[in-house]
Structures are given as structure tokens and as C-alpha cells.
Amino acid sequence: MNMDLWKTISVAKKEKHRNLYLNYKNLRKFPHELLKDGGSHHLEHLYMKMNSLTTLPENLGQKLPNLIELYLHSNNIEVIPGAIGTLVKLQSLDLSNNALAIICPEIGQLKALKHLRLTNNQLRFLPSEIGDLRELQTLDVSANCLTVLPESLHLCVSLEYLAADRNQLKDLPRQLCTLPNLKELSVTSNKLKCLPQDLGRYAELQYVYVDNNFQLYGLPSYLYTKVVGHSGCGSSTHDEEVKLLFTYRQMSIPLPDEILRIGTENDPVPTLQEMVMRTIYRFFRISEKGLDLLSPISLPRNLYKLLFYPLGHCHHCSRPMFTIVYPKCYPLMETPMAALYNGRTKISFVAYCCSIKCLQLFDLLS
């Protein structure tokens, strides 16, 4: 350790500094001086950007028990030790621009964490324990190798900003639609083919960016009044490859894969399974204890989960739908993002309904 660094840390410990800046110090190891002799109990904010750290000490939580912010942007950290979970007061953690391939499950022990930034790493998945972060407000996992997002994200009830740009996502868990405080969702430059049909049903979600998802050619109708970024969505040749169309009043509409899996081309009558699910839902919703009375053993796991997170809701009457939807195309509204890309509007909004009566209430020419 050079003399200047030693002096900086010594003065900070002696004078009980709350903030310590160790950016651009060419550190290859975490400074031992900061952890010895009982550590630094007064330190709350530690900044170590643009160093060469490869790991973190196991006793970090013991030596820096009051740490609120840990800024480790642009290092070479490959593994986060499970001891990270001992930083019980940590509210902000930035590990962007590192070499992370795995996030340890102990991340879920950071109960006070509000901001987690993991951009530009090598992550292929996120642990389900991330759903234990009930205070989390910001999650940025852009520029990784993610193919899915964990369903447990819907448990992060304080989440306001979610960014997963430049990954390999093919779809989004529909449980995200239930996040009550989500204000902004950015999933640009992925491989999305469709979006959850209830996305945008909560008024809090106002900004949705899906630019450069070349196979995405339909958006949920709840986004019709939102600010939507959509440049580069819908390839020019994709329509020629569509094999199944929904035809209504001589109007043919390509169906997203999500609808192809659950609907039929010519039969708009709810299936027996759909009617059974609606009956079970209504019965347990009106009971005193609600759906809690229903044991998961009573139904197959996938159907039991559907009762809590329906596939969608009718845009007209809000009735939950479980196995079948009826789509309709709307013209995509102009947005500030569209103006940046010469106003290209190649994708459309998809409405859906749970009954023929509601379907006929839509003006298909609007």
C-alpha cells in the first residue's frame, strides 16, 4: 500500500469519516488497513471505482457494519462472497462493469437495499432470492447475458425502475404486471416476441421502452396511453412468416406467440378449462379467506399459479382470463421516442376480451 493511500485511510478512520473515496487507486486487493483494528464503524459510503479488485473480503460486514453505499463500478470482480449478506444496512450497491457471472443467493439478505446496479457483466441468470428485496426501488441488469428474469421479481413491491436492456430475453414473466409501484420499464435490444397482456394495467407504469426487439409486433392495449419507445420493433419480413391469423369481420390480425399457445383460430368460445378456472376464481374470491383456502395440491401447479396471476384481463370489463384471449389491433400512438426515429410505427396495440359481447363493443375500424 502506497503512503498516500495509507494516509487517506488512516485519517478517515481517526476522524471518523462517513465518506471514503478510493477511486482510481489501482487497487488489486481490498485495503487491509481499512479492515484492521476493528474496522471502520463510522464509514457509511465507500467509493472504489476504476480499480482492479477481483473479490471482496469475507469479513466486510463485520468490519464495516454501518455501510449504506458500496460503489464498485469498473473493477474485475468475478465472485461476490456470501458474506455480502451481512451488510444489513446497505441501501445502494453498484457492481456495474465487472466480470460477474453469478450473483450469490445471499443477496436476498440485504433487506435494506434500495438500489442495485449490475450492468455490463456476464450474468446468465438472477437468483430467485432477489424477490426478498422488498425495499428495492431500482434494479438495472442491462448488458448481460440474461435469457429470463425470475418470476420472484414481483415480490419486490417497492420496485420503481427496472432496466434489462441488451440481454437475450425472449419474454417477460407476467407476474411483473402486478408490481404496484413500477414506473419505468426498459427492455430494449432483446429478443422479445410479445409482452404480458396485462402490462401497463397499473396507472403507475408510465414509461415502457421496447426499442430494437425486431420480432415484437404487438403491444398490450393498456400501454395505449403510456409513453412507449418502439423504434426498430417488428421486422419487415415477419408478417410473411405468420402462419396463424385471428380473423374477425374480414380483418386479419397476426397473433403473437403468447396468444398462439393459448387460443384457437376459429373458436372464440371459452374452453371448459377456462370456464372451470373462472368458476374457481369467483368462488374463492367471494369466500371469507379468499384464495388462501385453496390448497396448491388441489390443482396442477401451473393452473394454481394462474389463479393468482391470470394471463390477462378484459380491457372492457376487467374480468380475469386464464387460458384464452381475443386480440384486436390498434394503431400505435406517436411518442417522443418515435420522433427520434422518423416516426416509424411498425407495431400495433393488441386488445383482448373474455366474451363475444365485450369483443363486439370494440370499434375495429378505430
PDB file of C-alpha atoms in Angstrom, residues 15-117:
ATOM      1  CA  GLU A  15     -11.505  11.433  12.179  1.00  0.00           C
ATOM      2  CA  LYS A  16     -14.430   9.013  11.819  1.00  0.00           C
ATOM      3  CA  HIS A  17     -15.288   9.992   8.282  1.00  0.00           C
ATOM      4  CA  ARG A  18     -18.588   8.759   6.902  1.00  0.00           C
ATOM      5  CA  ASN A  19     -17.464   9.006   3.270  1.00  0.00           C
ATOM      6  CA  LEU A  20     -14.304   7.498   1.793  1.00  0.00           C
ATOM      7  CA  TYR A  21     -13.199   7.958  -1.830  1.00  0.00           C
ATOM      8  CA  LEU A  22     -10.735   5.368  -3.147  1.00  0.00           C
ATOM      9  CA  ASN A  23     -11.483   5.748  -6.844  1.00  0.00           C
ATOM     10  CA  TYR A  24      -8.695   5.339  -9.444  1.00  0.00           C
ATOM     11  CA  LYS A  25      -6.181   3.962  -6.922  1.00  0.00           C
ATOM     12  CA  ASN A  26      -5.116   0.922  -8.978  1.00  0.00           C
ATOM     13  CA  LEU A  27      -6.100  -1.351  -6.106  1.00  0.00           C
ATOM     14  CA  ARG A  28      -5.747  -5.079  -6.779  1.00  0.00           C
ATOM     15  CA  LYS A  29      -6.875  -6.139  -3.313  1.00  0.00           C
ATOM     16  CA  PHE A  30      -9.290  -4.666  -0.804  1.00  0.00           C
ATOM     17  CA  PRO A  31      -7.232  -2.391   1.518  1.00  0.00           C
ATOM     18  CA  HIS A  32      -6.309  -4.321   4.640  1.00  0.00           C
ATOM     19  CA  GLU A  33      -5.754  -1.045   6.508  1.00  0.00           C
ATOM     20  CA  LEU A  34      -9.466  -0.303   6.243  1.00  0.00           C
ATOM     21  CA  LEU A  35     -10.410  -3.566   7.992  1.00  0.00           C
ATOM     22  CA  LYS A  36      -7.814  -3.959  10.728  1.00  0.00           C
ATOM     23  CA  ASP A  37      -8.121  -2.847  14.356  1.00  0.00           C
ATOM     24  CA  GLY A  38     -11.893  -3.237  14.487  1.00  0.00           C
ATOM     25  CA  GLY A  39     -12.514  -1.807  11.046  1.00  0.00           C
ATOM     26  CA  SER A  40     -14.313   1.466  10.481  1.00  0.00           C
ATOM     27  CA  HIS A  41     -17.668   1.550  12.227  1.00  0.00           C
ATOM     28  CA  HIS A  42     -18.418   5.128  11.219  1.00  0.00           C
ATOM     29  CA  LEU A  43     -17.994   4.601   7.479  1.00  0.00           C
ATOM     30  CA  GLU A  44     -21.280   4.785   5.562  1.00  0.00           C
ATOM     31  CA  HIS A  45     -20.272   5.480   1.938  1.00  0.00           C
ATOM     32  CA  LEU A  46     -17.351   3.713   0.251  1.00  0.00           C
ATOM     33  CA  TYR A  47     -16.399   4.535  -3.355  1.00  0.00           C
ATOM     34  CA  MET A  48     -13.873   2.316  -5.157  1.00  0.00           C
ATOM     35  CA  LYS A  49     -14.493   2.953  -8.854  1.00  0.00           C
ATOM     36  CA  MET A  50     -11.945   2.067 -11.585  1.00  0.00           C
ATOM     37  CA  ASN A  51      -9.655  -0.234  -9.651  1.00  0.00           C
ATOM     38  CA  SER A  52      -8.583  -3.832 -10.268  1.00  0.00           C
ATOM     39  CA  LEU A  53     -10.364  -5.622  -7.436  1.00  0.00           C
ATOM     40  CA  THR A  54     -11.225  -9.267  -8.125  1.00  0.00           C
ATOM     41  CA  THR A  55     -13.130 -10.134  -4.955  1.00  0.00           C
ATOM     42  CA  LEU A  56     -14.379  -8.781  -1.632  1.00  0.00           C
ATOM     43  CA  PRO A  57     -13.292  -9.795   1.902  1.00  0.00           C
ATOM     44  CA  GLU A  58     -15.433 -12.277   3.803  1.00  0.00           C
ATOM     45  CA  ASN A  59     -15.489 -10.077   6.931  1.00  0.00           C
ATOM     46  CA  LEU A  60     -16.722  -6.955   5.158  1.00  0.00           C
ATOM     47  CA  GLY A  61     -19.982  -6.820   7.104  1.00  0.00           C
ATOM     48  CA  GLN A  62     -18.215  -7.344  10.404  1.00  0.00           C
ATOM     49  CA  LYS A  63     -15.630  -4.598   9.833  1.00  0.00           C
ATOM     50  CA  LEU A  64     -17.924  -2.074   8.102  1.00  0.00           C
ATOM     51  CA  PRO A  65     -21.254  -2.720   9.857  1.00  0.00           C
ATOM     52  CA  ASN A  66     -22.809   0.681   9.089  1.00  0.00           C
ATOM     53  CA  LEU A  67     -22.069   0.778   5.383  1.00  0.00           C
ATOM     54  CA  ILE A  68     -25.013   2.289   3.444  1.00  0.00           C
ATOM     55  CA  GLU A  69     -23.461   2.622  -0.011  1.00  0.00           C
ATOM     56  CA  LEU A  70     -20.854   0.456  -1.739  1.00  0.00           C
ATOM     57  CA  TYR A  71     -19.736   1.730  -5.152  1.00  0.00           C
ATOM     58  CA  LEU A  72     -17.559  -0.772  -7.043  1.00  0.00           C
ATOM     59  CA  HIS A  73     -18.122   0.344 -10.629  1.00  0.00           C
ATOM     60  CA  SER A  74     -15.454  -0.788 -13.139  1.00  0.00           C
ATOM     61  CA  ASN A  75     -13.368  -3.403 -11.368  1.00  0.00           C
ATOM     62  CA  ASN A  76     -12.635  -7.060 -12.208  1.00  0.00           C
ATOM     63  CA  ILE A  77     -14.820  -8.726  -9.590  1.00  0.00           C
ATOM     64  CA  GLU A  78     -15.884 -12.208 -10.672  1.00  0.00           C
ATOM     65  CA  VAL A  79     -17.496 -13.524  -7.494  1.00  0.00           C
ATOM     66  CA  ILE A  80     -19.353 -11.878  -4.637  1.00  0.00           C
ATOM     67  CA  PRO A  81     -18.831 -13.810  -1.372  1.00  0.00           C
ATOM     68  CA  GLY A  82     -21.889 -14.926   0.535  1.00  0.00           C
ATOM     69  CA  ALA A  83     -20.724 -12.648   3.362  1.00  0.00           C
ATOM     70  CA  ILE A  84     -22.181  -9.723   1.366  1.00  0.00           C
ATOM     71  CA  GLY A  85     -25.429 -10.625   3.103  1.00  0.00           C
ATOM     72  CA  THR A  86     -24.026  -9.377   6.414  1.00  0.00           C
ATOM     73  CA  LEU A  87     -24.128  -5.744   5.243  1.00  0.00           C
ATOM     74  CA  VAL A  88     -27.554  -5.403   6.799  1.00  0.00           C
ATOM     75  CA  LYS A  89     -27.708  -1.595   6.469  1.00  0.00           C
ATOM     76  CA  LEU A  90     -26.627  -1.445   2.823  1.00  0.00           C
ATOM     77  CA  GLN A  91     -29.019   0.600   0.681  1.00  0.00           C
ATOM     78  CA  SER A  92     -27.058   1.026  -2.562  1.00  0.00           C
ATOM     79  CA  LEU A  93     -24.807  -1.497  -4.311  1.00  0.00           C
ATOM     80  CA  ASP A  94     -23.180  -0.798  -7.688  1.00  0.00           C
ATOM     81  CA  LEU A  95     -21.239  -3.625  -9.334  1.00  0.00           C
ATOM     82  CA  SER A  96     -21.547  -2.393 -12.894  1.00  0.00           C
ATOM     83  CA  ASN A  97     -18.693  -3.021 -15.350  1.00  0.00           C
ATOM     84  CA  ASN A  98     -17.189  -6.023 -13.607  1.00  0.00           C
ATOM     85  CA  ALA A  99     -16.816  -9.681 -14.581  1.00  0.00           C
ATOM     86  CA  LEU A 100     -19.682 -11.188 -12.590  1.00  0.00           C
ATOM     87  CA  ALA A 101     -21.078 -14.470 -13.882  1.00  0.00           C
ATOM     88  CA  ILE A 102     -23.093 -15.380 -10.773  1.00  0.00           C
ATOM     89  CA  ILE A 103     -24.907 -13.429  -8.070  1.00  0.00           C
ATOM     90  CA  CYS A 104     -24.925 -15.358  -4.805  1.00  0.00           C
ATOM     91  CA  PRO A 105     -28.290 -16.153  -3.137  1.00  0.00           C
ATOM     92  CA  GLU A 106     -27.186 -14.209  -0.059  1.00  0.00           C
ATOM     93  CA  ILE A 107     -28.034 -11.034  -1.969  1.00  0.00           C
ATOM     94  CA  GLY A 108     -31.552 -11.614  -0.686  1.00  0.00           C
ATOM     95  CA  GLN A 109     -30.375 -10.935   2.869  1.00  0.00           C
ATOM     96  CA  LEU A 110     -29.817  -7.233   2.105  1.00  0.00           C
ATOM     97  CA  LYS A 111     -33.234  -6.279   3.428  1.00  0.00           C
ATOM     98  CA  ALA A 112     -32.496  -2.526   3.379  1.00  0.00           C
ATOM     99  CA  LEU A 113     -31.229  -2.479  -0.217  1.00  0.00           C
ATOM    100  CA  LYS A 114     -32.939   0.144  -2.396  1.00  0.00           C
ATOM    101  CA  HIS A 115     -30.671   0.402  -5.450  1.00  0.00           C
ATOM    102  CA  LEU A 116     -28.924  -2.496  -7.186  1.00  0.00           C
ATOM    103  CA  ARG A 117     -26.937  -1.894 -10.388  1.00  0.00           C
TER     104      ARG A 117
END
